[in-house]
Tab-separated table of C-alpha atoms in Angstrom:
chain	number	residue	atom	x	y	z
P	1	MET	CA	-30.273	-3.127	6.192
P	2	PRO	CA	-27.040	-1.887	4.586
P	3	ASP	CA	-24.182	-0.530	6.680
P	4	GLU	CA	-23.701	3.221	6.221
P	5	PHE	CA	-20.531	5.292	6.618
P	6	ASP	CA	-19.431	8.763	5.609
P	7	VAL	CA	-16.601	7.332	3.507
P	8	ILE	CA	-15.833	3.867	2.141
P	9	VAL	CA	-12.314	3.041	1.010
P	10	ILE	CA	-11.761	-0.035	-1.174
P	11	GLY	CA	-8.204	-1.253	-0.663
P	12	ALA	CA	-6.145	-1.202	2.532
P	13	GLY	CA	-2.705	-0.649	1.070
P	14	PRO	CA	-0.669	2.464	1.893
P	15	ALA	CA	-2.849	4.739	-0.265
P	16	GLY	CA	-6.096	3.384	1.142
P	17	GLU	CA	-4.853	3.568	4.711
P	18	ASN	CA	-3.765	7.182	4.264
P	19	ALA	CA	-7.081	8.176	2.690
P	20	ALA	CA	-8.932	6.541	5.568
P	21	GLY	CA	-6.675	8.144	8.151
P	22	ARG	CA	-6.997	11.609	6.666
P	23	ALA	CA	-10.779	11.382	6.313
P	24	GLY	CA	-11.028	10.045	9.847
P	25	ARG	CA	-8.904	12.918	11.116
P	26	GLY	CA	-11.485	15.188	9.526
P	27	GLY	CA	-14.178	13.736	11.758
P	28	LEU	CA	-15.777	11.367	9.254
P	29	SER	CA	-16.788	7.752	9.820
P	30	VAL	CA	-14.794	5.460	7.559
P	31	ALA	CA	-14.951	1.850	6.441
P	32	ILE	CA	-11.962	0.310	4.683
P	33	VAL	CA	-12.451	-2.892	2.687
P	34	GLU	CA	-9.673	-5.381	1.950
P	35	GLY	CA	-9.781	-8.986	0.757
P	36	ASP	CA	-6.058	-9.672	1.012
P	37	LEU	CA	-3.670	-8.489	3.733
P	38	ALA	CA	-4.211	-5.063	5.261
P	39	GLY	CA	-1.099	-3.072	4.434
P	40	GLY	CA	-1.205	-4.032	0.785
P	41	GLU	CA	1.362	-4.999	-1.814
P	42	CYS	CA	4.010	-2.572	-0.546
P	43	ALA	CA	4.126	-3.988	2.954
P	44	TYR	CA	4.319	-7.671	2.023
P	45	TRP	CA	5.384	-8.164	-1.623
P	46	ALA	CA	7.064	-4.990	-2.849
P	47	CYS	CA	8.768	-2.032	-1.140
P	48	VAL	CA	9.404	-3.469	2.310
P	49	PRO	CA	10.552	-7.027	1.504
P	50	SER	CA	12.536	-5.984	-1.567
P	51	LYS	CA	14.565	-3.508	0.462
P	52	ALA	CA	15.071	-6.101	3.197
P	53	LEU	CA	16.579	-8.376	0.533
P	54	LEU	CA	18.659	-5.636	-1.078
P	55	ARG	CA	20.175	-4.047	2.017
P	56	PRO	CA	22.636	-6.872	2.863
P	57	VAL	CA	23.857	-6.942	-0.747
P	58	GLU	CA	24.339	-3.168	-0.712
P	59	LEU	CA	26.102	-3.245	2.659
P	60	ALA	CA	28.444	-6.028	1.575
P	61	ALA	CA	29.435	-3.992	-1.484
P	62	GLU	CA	30.042	-0.960	0.716
P	63	VAL	CA	32.310	-2.923	3.060
P	64	ARG	CA	34.315	-4.313	0.125
P	65	ARG	CA	35.071	-0.751	-1.003
P	66	MET	CA	36.687	0.159	2.322
P	67	PRO	CA	40.331	-0.905	2.828
P	68	GLY	CA	40.904	-2.680	6.132
P	69	LEU	CA	37.507	-4.334	6.222
P	70	GLU	CA	36.477	-7.769	5.049
P	71	VAL	CA	33.100	-9.357	4.407
P	72	GLY	CA	32.347	-13.037	4.066
P	73	PRO	CA	29.571	-14.683	2.080
P	74	ILE	CA	26.049	-13.473	2.772
P	75	ASP	CA	23.932	-15.862	4.826
P	76	ALA	CA	20.873	-16.041	2.583
P	77	GLY	CA	18.856	-17.920	5.183
P	78	ALA	CA	19.377	-15.173	7.744
P	79	VAL	CA	18.420	-12.532	5.171
P	80	LEU	CA	15.205	-14.362	4.309
P	81	ALA	CA	14.399	-14.740	8.002
P	82	ARG	CA	14.808	-11.003	8.523
P	83	ARG	CA	12.651	-10.394	5.461
P	84	ASP	CA	9.954	-12.494	7.123
P	85	GLU	CA	10.199	-10.313	10.219
P	86	ALA	CA	9.966	-7.173	8.069
P	87	VAL	CA	6.674	-8.390	6.590
P	88	SER	CA	5.349	-9.484	10.007
P	89	HIS	CA	5.393	-13.102	8.803
P	90	TYR	CA	2.539	-12.181	6.446
P	91	ASP	CA	0.233	-11.498	9.382
P	92	ASP	CA	-1.744	-8.249	9.093
P	93	ALA	CA	-3.055	-8.112	12.671
P	94	GLY	CA	-0.898	-5.064	13.426
P	95	GLN	CA	-2.131	-3.237	10.333
P	96	VAL	CA	-5.740	-4.001	11.227
P	97	ARG	CA	-5.182	-2.596	14.730
P	98	TRP	CA	-3.757	0.582	13.185
P	99	ILE	CA	-6.817	0.953	10.955
P	100	GLU	CA	-9.172	0.426	13.870
P	101	GLY	CA	-7.259	3.079	15.799
P	102	VAL	CA	-7.849	5.725	13.093
P	103	PRO	CA	-10.666	5.020	13.993
P	104	ALA	CA	-12.083	3.176	10.997
P	105	THR	CA	-14.088	0.012	10.519
P	106	PHE	CA	-12.094	-2.745	8.852
P	107	VAL	CA	-14.195	-4.934	6.574
P	108	ARG	CA	-12.580	-8.161	5.397
P	109	GLY	CA	-13.630	-8.998	1.859
P	110	TRP	CA	-13.412	-7.980	-1.791
P	111	GLY	CA	-15.234	-4.733	-2.469
P	112	GLY	CA	-16.764	-3.545	-5.716
P	113	LEU	CA	-18.994	-0.656	-6.731
P	114	ASP	CA	-22.694	-1.451	-6.909
P	115	GLY	CA	-23.923	1.877	-8.243
P	116	PRO	CA	-23.372	5.387	-6.850
P	117	LEU	CA	-22.189	5.467	-3.225
P	118	ARG	CA	-22.737	1.713	-2.843
P	119	VAL	CA	-20.113	-0.970	-2.280
P	120	ARG	CA	-20.853	-4.682	-2.402
P	121	VAL	CA	-18.408	-6.781	-0.363
P	122	ALA	CA	-17.798	-10.441	-1.170
P	123	GLU	CA	-16.914	-11.932	2.192
P	124	PRO	CA	-14.304	-14.712	2.637
P	125	GLY	CA	-16.954	-17.141	3.854
P	126	GLY	CA	-19.004	-16.767	0.702
P	127	GLY	CA	-21.591	-14.244	1.841
P	128	SER	CA	-21.935	-10.614	0.785
P	129	ARG	CA	-22.457	-7.323	2.535
P	130	LEU	CA	-23.728	-4.017	1.179
P	131	LEU	CA	-22.122	-0.795	2.393
P	132	THR	CA	-23.346	2.683	1.527
P	133	ALA	CA	-21.454	5.979	1.758
P	134	ARG	CA	-22.926	9.360	2.646
P	135	HIS	CA	-20.164	11.396	1.053
P	136	ALA	CA	-17.533	9.460	-0.874
P	137	VAL	CA	-16.091	6.170	-2.075
P	138	VAL	CA	-12.316	5.959	-2.577
P	139	LEU	CA	-10.759	3.379	-4.885
P	140	ALA	CA	-7.292	2.362	-3.707
P	141	THR	CA	-6.830	-1.150	-5.081
P	142	GLY	CA	-3.382	-0.592	-6.571
P	143	SER	CA	-1.990	-2.618	-9.466
P	144	TYR	CA	-0.863	-6.099	-10.452
P	145	ALA	CA	2.236	-7.298	-12.248
P	146	ALA	CA	1.535	-7.691	-15.948
P	147	VAL	CA	2.519	-10.936	-17.696
P	148	PRO	CA	2.846	-10.409	-21.474
P	149	PRO	CA	1.083	-12.834	-23.847
P	150	VAL	CA	4.192	-14.785	-24.850
P	151	PRO	CA	3.555	-18.402	-25.885
P	152	GLY	CA	4.189	-20.695	-22.931
P	153	LEU	CA	4.989	-17.910	-20.483
P	154	ALA	CA	1.898	-18.085	-18.294
P	155	GLU	CA	2.002	-21.901	-18.357
P	156	ALA	CA	5.590	-21.785	-17.058
P	157	GLU	CA	4.297	-20.146	-13.857
P	158	PRO	CA	6.936	-17.407	-13.757
P	159	TRP	CA	7.695	-15.313	-10.756
P	160	THR	CA	6.480	-11.737	-10.617
P	161	SER	CA	7.391	-9.149	-8.003
P	162	HIS	CA	4.940	-10.933	-5.711
P	163	GLU	CA	6.818	-14.244	-5.754
P	164	VAL	CA	10.399	-13.010	-5.903
P	165	THR	CA	10.069	-10.847	-2.810
P	166	ALA	CA	8.517	-13.807	-0.939
P	167	VAL	CA	11.168	-16.284	-2.122
P	168	LYS	CA	11.882	-19.229	0.184
P	169	ALA	CA	15.039	-20.480	-1.542
P	170	ILE	CA	17.453	-18.684	-3.860
P	171	PRO	CA	17.724	-20.365	-7.280
P	172	GLU	CA	21.128	-21.146	-8.747
P	173	ARG	CA	20.072	-19.803	-12.153
P	174	LEU	CA	17.656	-16.915	-12.643
P	175	ALA	CA	16.397	-15.343	-15.855
P	176	VAL	CA	14.749	-11.921	-15.682
P	177	ILE	CA	12.521	-10.499	-18.408
P	178	GLY	CA	12.487	-6.701	-18.274
P	179	GLY	CA	14.882	-3.848	-17.692
P	180	GLY	CA	13.021	-1.548	-15.321
P	181	VAL	CA	13.189	-0.965	-11.580
P	182	VAL	CA	11.878	-4.342	-10.382
P	183	ALA	CA	14.067	-6.213	-12.877
P	184	CYS	CA	17.220	-4.385	-11.798
P	185	GLU	CA	16.581	-4.491	-8.063
P	186	MET	CA	15.552	-8.124	-7.873
P	187	ALA	CA	18.225	-9.357	-10.270
P	188	GLN	CA	20.878	-7.792	-8.046
P	189	ALA	CA	19.234	-9.034	-4.838
P	190	MET	CA	18.942	-12.629	-6.046
P	191	HIS	CA	22.447	-12.587	-7.541
P	192	GLY	CA	23.937	-11.243	-4.333
P	193	LEU	CA	22.101	-13.859	-2.269
P	194	GLY	CA	23.272	-16.801	-4.362
P	195	ALA	CA	21.804	-16.829	-7.882
P	196	ALA	CA	25.236	-17.244	-9.457
P	197	ARG	CA	23.944	-17.249	-13.035
P	198	THR	CA	21.594	-14.298	-13.390
P	199	THR	CA	20.602	-13.136	-16.863
P	200	ILE	CA	18.533	-10.030	-17.622
P	201	LEU	CA	16.701	-9.981	-20.964
P	202	VAL	CA	15.866	-6.486	-22.198
P	203	ARG	CA	13.811	-5.770	-25.309
P	204	GLY	CA	15.127	-2.192	-25.563
P	205	ASP	CA	18.656	-0.928	-25.863
P	206	ARG	CA	19.348	-0.206	-22.189
P	207	LEU	CA	18.356	-0.757	-18.580
P	208	LEU	CA	16.173	1.805	-16.790
P	209	PRO	CA	14.983	3.449	-20.017
P	210	ARG	CA	13.033	6.178	-18.206
P	211	MET	CA	16.150	7.427	-16.422
P	212	GLU	CA	19.029	9.503	-17.764
P	213	PRO	CA	21.342	7.481	-20.052
P	214	PHE	CA	24.289	7.824	-17.664
P	215	ALA	CA	22.222	6.038	-15.009
P	216	SER	CA	21.699	3.111	-17.358
P	217	ASP	CA	25.412	3.015	-18.181
P	218	LEU	CA	26.538	2.932	-14.554
P	219	ILE	CA	24.049	0.223	-13.602
P	220	ALA	CA	25.138	-1.877	-16.584
P	221	GLU	CA	28.785	-1.477	-15.557
P	222	SER	CA	27.980	-2.535	-11.990
P	223	PHE	CA	26.056	-5.582	-13.149
P	224	ALA	CA	28.820	-6.646	-15.505
P	225	ALA	CA	31.454	-6.285	-12.762
P	226	SER	CA	29.419	-8.481	-10.405
P	227	GLY	CA	28.749	-11.186	-12.993
P	228	ILE	CA	25.147	-10.392	-13.942
P	229	GLU	CA	24.658	-10.872	-17.689
P	230	VAL	CA	22.539	-8.253	-19.462
P	231	ARG	CA	21.262	-8.949	-22.981
P	232	THR	CA	19.731	-5.919	-24.641
P	233	GLY	CA	17.834	-5.678	-27.907
P	234	THR	CA	16.290	-9.114	-27.575
P	235	GLY	CA	12.678	-10.199	-27.304
P	236	VAL	CA	11.148	-13.381	-25.930
P	237	VAL	CA	9.397	-15.539	-28.537
P	238	ARG	CA	8.365	-18.499	-26.385
P	239	VAL	CA	8.965	-20.134	-23.017
P	240	GLU	CA	9.125	-23.843	-22.230
P	241	ARG	CA	8.828	-25.577	-18.862
P	242	PRO	CA	7.933	-29.207	-19.503
P	243	VAL	CA	7.989	-30.194	-15.849
P	244	PRO	CA	6.255	-27.925	-13.312
P	245	GLY	CA	8.927	-26.533	-11.004
P	246	GLY	CA	11.681	-27.821	-13.272
P	247	PRO	CA	14.090	-25.919	-15.488
P	248	VAL	CA	12.653	-23.241	-17.765
P	249	THR	CA	13.944	-22.348	-21.215
P	250	VAL	CA	13.484	-18.877	-22.684
P	251	HIS	CA	13.738	-18.653	-26.477
P	252	LEU	CA	14.767	-15.267	-27.834
P	253	THR	CA	14.549	-13.269	-31.043
P	254	SER	CA	18.346	-13.136	-31.143
P	255	GLY	CA	21.072	-15.109	-29.464
P	256	PRO	CA	20.977	-18.530	-27.808
P	257	PRO	CA	18.106	-19.502	-25.498
P	258	VAL	CA	18.500	-19.051	-21.752
P	259	GLU	CA	17.913	-21.928	-19.367
P	260	ALA	CA	17.198	-21.150	-15.730
P	261	ASP	CA	15.780	-22.624	-12.561
P	262	GLU	CA	13.358	-19.732	-12.144
P	263	LEU	CA	12.041	-16.980	-14.390
P	264	LEU	CA	11.099	-13.509	-13.159
P	265	VAL	CA	8.777	-11.376	-15.301
P	266	ALA	CA	9.152	-7.653	-14.579
P	267	THR	CA	7.657	-5.932	-17.619
P	268	GLY	CA	5.184	-3.510	-16.054
P	269	ARG	CA	1.953	-3.380	-14.110
P	270	ARG	CA	-1.774	-3.077	-14.792
P	271	PRO	CA	-4.429	-1.393	-12.641
P	272	ALA	CA	-6.289	-3.658	-10.230
P	273	THR	CA	-9.778	-3.058	-11.634
P	274	ASP	CA	-10.980	-6.669	-11.888
P	275	GLY	CA	-14.258	-7.111	-10.040
P	276	LEU	CA	-14.317	-3.465	-9.011
P	277	GLY	CA	-17.746	-2.801	-10.573
P	278	LEU	CA	-16.625	0.234	-12.566
P	279	ALA	CA	-19.253	-0.452	-15.235
P	280	SER	CA	-21.990	0.072	-12.623
P	281	VAL	CA	-21.074	3.767	-12.529
P	282	GLY	CA	-20.366	4.155	-16.230
P	283	LEU	CA	-16.573	3.738	-16.218
P	284	PRO	CA	-14.495	1.416	-18.436
P	285	ALA	CA	-13.632	-1.741	-16.536
P	286	ASP	CA	-10.207	-2.397	-18.058
P	287	ARG	CA	-8.197	0.789	-17.620
P	288	VAL	CA	-7.045	3.319	-15.044
P	289	VAL	CA	-9.594	5.542	-13.339
P	290	GLU	CA	-8.822	9.043	-14.537
P	291	VAL	CA	-8.924	11.738	-11.863
P	292	ASP	CA	-8.462	15.483	-11.512
P	293	ASP	CA	-5.948	17.063	-9.147
P	294	SER	CA	-8.315	16.588	-6.197
P	295	MET	CA	-8.395	12.827	-6.953
P	296	ARG	CA	-12.071	12.944	-8.011
P	297	ALA	CA	-12.913	10.561	-10.861
P	298	THR	CA	-13.539	12.729	-13.909
P	299	GLY	CA	-15.908	10.290	-15.607
P	300	VAL	CA	-18.497	10.146	-12.815
P	301	GLN	CA	-21.133	12.763	-12.073
P	302	GLY	CA	-21.647	14.078	-8.556
P	303	GLY	CA	-18.040	14.198	-7.363
P	304	TRP	CA	-18.468	11.282	-4.946
P	305	LEU	CA	-15.955	8.838	-6.446
P	306	TYR	CA	-12.200	9.196	-5.882
P	307	ALA	CA	-9.198	7.099	-6.915
P	308	VAL	CA	-5.719	7.194	-5.384
P	309	GLY	CA	-2.491	5.360	-5.998
P	310	ASP	CA	-1.654	3.040	-8.874
P	311	ILE	CA	-5.260	2.664	-9.992
P	312	ASN	CA	-5.342	6.239	-11.314
P	313	GLY	CA	-2.129	5.747	-13.299
P	314	ARG	CA	-0.565	9.087	-12.371
P	315	ALA	CA	2.536	7.798	-10.567
P	316	LEU	CA	3.034	4.131	-9.699
P	317	LEU	CA	5.029	4.791	-6.543
P	318	THR	CA	3.969	4.098	-2.975
P	319	HIS	CA	4.975	7.492	-1.613
P	320	MET	CA	3.031	9.250	-4.373
P	321	GLY	CA	-0.049	7.146	-3.700
P	322	LYS	CA	0.156	8.102	-0.040
P	323	TYR	CA	0.532	11.762	-0.985
P	324	GLN	CA	-2.491	11.570	-3.288
P	325	ALA	CA	-4.436	9.886	-0.504
P	326	ARG	CA	-3.672	12.693	1.928
P	327	VAL	CA	-4.926	15.207	-0.641
P	328	CYS	CA	-8.002	13.058	-1.254
P	329	GLY	CA	-8.908	12.621	2.416
P	330	ASP	CA	-8.572	16.345	3.061
P	331	VAL	CA	-10.765	17.184	0.054
P	332	ILE	CA	-13.470	14.769	1.186
P	333	ALA	CA	-13.418	16.122	4.754
P	334	ALA	CA	-13.579	19.734	3.554
P	335	ARG	CA	-16.512	19.067	1.231
P	336	ALA	CA	-18.332	17.125	3.960
P	337	ARG	CA	-18.035	20.190	6.202
P	338	GLY	CA	-19.557	22.322	3.461
P	339	GLU	CA	-16.241	23.991	2.673
P	340	SER	CA	-14.695	24.318	-0.745
P	341	GLY	CA	-12.760	21.278	-1.885
P	342	ASP	CA	-11.199	23.318	-4.650
P	343	LEU	CA	-8.581	25.300	-2.725
P	344	PRO	CA	-5.004	25.251	-4.089
P	345	SER	CA	-3.846	23.585	-0.876
P	346	LEU	CA	-6.186	20.695	-1.649
P	347	ARG	CA	-4.596	19.774	-4.958
P	348	ASP	CA	-1.998	17.275	-6.129
P	349	THR	CA	0.750	19.442	-7.588
P	350	ALA	CA	3.716	17.125	-7.034
P	351	ASP	CA	2.912	14.801	-9.945
P	352	ALA	CA	3.239	17.689	-12.390
P	353	TYR	CA	6.859	18.298	-11.368
P	354	GLY	CA	7.931	14.661	-11.596
P	355	ALA	CA	7.815	12.201	-8.722
P	356	PRO	CA	10.991	11.394	-6.787
P	357	GLN	CA	12.167	7.821	-7.140
P	358	VAL	CA	15.016	5.651	-5.869
P	359	VAL	CA	16.214	2.447	-7.476
P	360	PHE	CA	17.843	0.605	-4.568
P	361	THR	CA	20.590	-1.096	-6.531
P	362	ASP	CA	24.302	-0.664	-5.938
P	363	PRO	CA	24.888	2.020	-7.081
P	364	GLN	CA	21.585	3.622	-6.192
P	365	VAL	CA	19.771	5.568	-8.892
P	366	CYS	CA	17.853	8.575	-7.586
P	367	ALA	CA	15.852	11.018	-9.661
P	368	VAL	CA	13.199	13.701	-9.391
P	369	GLY	CA	11.541	15.810	-12.052
P	370	ARG	CA	12.160	15.500	-15.769
P	371	THR	CA	15.030	13.939	-17.647
P	372	GLU	CA	16.708	16.074	-20.290
P	373	ALA	CA	14.836	14.211	-23.028
P	374	GLN	CA	11.486	14.688	-21.306
P	375	ALA	CA	12.087	18.389	-20.741
P	376	ARG	CA	13.030	18.953	-24.374
P	377	ALA	CA	10.021	16.964	-25.584
P	378	GLU	CA	7.761	19.206	-23.477
P	379	GLY	CA	9.234	22.325	-25.055
P	380	PHE	CA	11.262	23.732	-22.167
P	381	PRO	CA	14.411	25.758	-22.925
P	382	VAL	CA	16.947	23.362	-21.501
P	383	ARG	CA	20.565	23.085	-20.557
P	384	ALA	CA	21.831	19.933	-18.858
P	385	VAL	CA	25.016	19.593	-16.818
P	386	GLU	CA	26.724	16.550	-15.319
P	387	TYR	CA	29.505	15.950	-12.808
P	388	ASP	CA	31.489	12.942	-11.659
P	389	LEU	CA	30.072	12.141	-8.237
P	390	GLY	CA	33.122	10.064	-7.376
P	391	ALA	CA	35.316	13.183	-7.744
P	392	VAL	CA	33.699	14.821	-4.708
P	393	THR	CA	35.885	14.474	-1.611
P	394	GLY	CA	33.031	13.159	0.502
P	395	ALA	CA	32.431	10.350	-1.991
P	396	TYR	CA	36.099	9.350	-2.066
P	397	LEU	CA	36.059	8.999	1.714
P	398	LEU	CA	33.206	6.495	1.495
P	399	GLY	CA	35.478	3.918	-0.110
P	400	ASP	CA	37.863	3.042	-2.891
P	401	GLY	CA	36.386	2.681	-6.328
P	402	TYR	CA	33.335	4.807	-5.555
P	403	ARG	CA	31.597	5.283	-8.918
P	404	GLY	CA	28.807	7.745	-9.520
P	405	ARG	CA	27.496	10.653	-11.496
P	406	ALA	CA	25.103	13.545	-11.012
P	407	GLY	CA	23.090	15.479	-13.539
P	408	ALA	CA	20.829	18.522	-13.476
P	409	VAL	CA	18.346	19.765	-16.069
P	410	VAL	CA	17.869	23.544	-15.983
P	411	ASP	CA	15.135	25.745	-17.416
P	412	THR	CA	17.420	28.422	-18.874
P	413	GLU	CA	14.729	31.113	-19.010
P	414	ARG	CA	13.416	30.801	-15.446
P	415	ARG	CA	16.761	29.537	-14.069
P	416	VAL	CA	15.179	26.759	-12.035
P	417	LEU	CA	15.791	23.024	-11.914
P	418	LEU	CA	13.499	20.814	-13.984
P	419	GLY	CA	15.129	17.570	-12.921
P	420	VAL	CA	18.012	16.104	-10.961
P	421	THR	CA	19.550	12.625	-11.092
P	422	PHE	CA	22.120	11.104	-8.748
P	423	VAL	CA	23.767	7.719	-9.306
P	424	GLY	CA	26.106	6.372	-6.655
P	425	PRO	CA	26.327	4.252	-3.501
P	426	GLY	CA	24.150	5.783	-0.790
P	427	ALA	CA	22.935	8.530	-3.115
P	428	ALA	CA	19.344	8.247	-1.895
P	429	ASP	CA	20.117	10.590	0.983
P	430	LEU	CA	20.720	13.371	-1.546
P	431	LEU	CA	17.309	13.097	-3.166
P	432	HIS	CA	15.039	15.014	-0.833
P	433	ALA	CA	17.084	18.190	-1.179
P	434	ALA	CA	16.696	17.827	-4.939
P	435	THR	CA	12.962	17.222	-4.543
P	436	ILE	CA	12.600	20.462	-2.599
P	437	ALA	CA	14.650	22.379	-5.154
P	438	VAL	CA	12.593	21.044	-8.084
P	439	THR	CA	9.087	21.250	-6.613
P	440	ALA	CA	9.648	24.612	-4.920
P	441	GLU	CA	11.332	25.920	-8.083
P	442	VAL	CA	14.193	27.415	-6.087
P	443	PRO	CA	16.074	29.881	-8.334
P	444	LEU	CA	19.648	28.861	-9.043
P	445	ASP	CA	20.918	32.190	-7.745
P	446	ARG	CA	19.237	31.427	-4.431
P	447	LEU	CA	20.254	27.769	-4.417
P	448	TRP	CA	23.872	28.924	-4.702
P	449	HIS	CA	23.639	30.211	-1.137
P	450	ALA	CA	22.556	26.836	0.275
P	451	VAL	CA	26.050	25.863	1.377
P	452	PRO	CA	26.830	22.115	1.489
P	453	THR	CA	28.890	20.767	4.379
P	454	PHE	CA	32.420	19.469	3.831
P	455	PRO	CA	33.440	16.692	3.436
P	456	THR	CA	30.100	15.181	2.423
P	457	VAL	CA	28.714	13.928	-0.861
P	458	SER	CA	26.220	16.809	-0.747
P	459	GLU	CA	29.051	19.018	-2.018
P	460	ILE	CA	27.930	17.735	-5.424
P	461	TRP	CA	25.404	20.594	-5.369
P	462	LEU	CA	28.224	23.119	-5.436
P	463	ARG	CA	29.961	21.278	-8.258
P	464	LEU	CA	26.815	21.082	-10.390
P	465	LEU	CA	26.133	24.796	-9.960
P	466	GLU	CA	29.745	25.643	-10.776
P	467	THR	CA	29.546	23.471	-13.885
P	468	TYR	CA	26.469	25.422	-14.926
P	469	GLY	CA	28.398	28.650	-14.513
P	470	LEU	CA	27.454	30.085	-11.140
């Protein structure tokens, strides 16, 4: 006989765990299915380990900016050991205990849809198990790093975000394909930990192309100052690695080839839909699962299927997946109680404003809402202002040579912020205030009365508003 639960969640990453926790809080019985480590990509091969690798590099740079302090070479072995502690030595026993305390039933195996409200689980030992749901199935399988179809690239066994965050030894020479968040963060982490010759290969004309141009400029300046080479406007035509584990050569559309000891591919991600059984419920098997603002899959009748996190393609960020999962779990619990799942409080509204994001490089790049280009493309009446973040007294006190910039995008008719970007060491602590201002649509005339403390970097708010004319 099949096992029956109120809710079945496929995927035990942060989004899946939050959906399970929220549904369980609503009094529903929950099963959560995971074939890899409970805790997901973020806990073991993305957010947590990458920040454990980046923090010593960031801290060393901060110390070097302060007269009277000295910092020696970073002990890469000690950093990797701490990274291993941060990921619980790739042991998910603690995460499983958390899931069981929700309470929820943890099912080890690879789950896939087997028709409406049915999940077939391929167990590690080779058997299978059929689970059925009374109310809902939630897809929370996340995404995988995409490897482009470049001749020889797959055969060269490049690193992706999965391998670079789990690195056991720092290569002397590293080539990075891509110019986005993972490329920038991991290039700086590996370079700071000992990859003396680090080269970033960017097909476009700048790093971080989805951010404001001044963010790209400041990151490029920082990389150049530290010895990281950035080649823009160049594509990869083929990759050669004659000996497995040996040197790799990257041939380019322009400029000389790059030879490295390891190659990191950071060119985007694809939804983890393989083996998920989407065709059994009439959905395409090779693309994101489209959802409405309650996280219900729009292509499935009956309102029983939900998708949260990267698999729905709305915002490929862990904190946004967790937010979507909280919305999802509350909607499922409300509908199970016979209440309306269509209340405004049970809707994802944050994605529409623009998700907050931090790039944990030195300097940090922090943004929420729309860039100026995005706002103009969407037809908003826009005025953008910028200010030198290093000119704020609080920033100067953080160290010599503090470099940064802040920008705000204003809807000139409604006089509210459409987007805010901060670039500077330690700027991440400024972002939540900006997130509140953007998502709550705080009028500028009201925001003027939110007085920043002196001498802190938060005084940048006053300077931005003064630059706008308040």
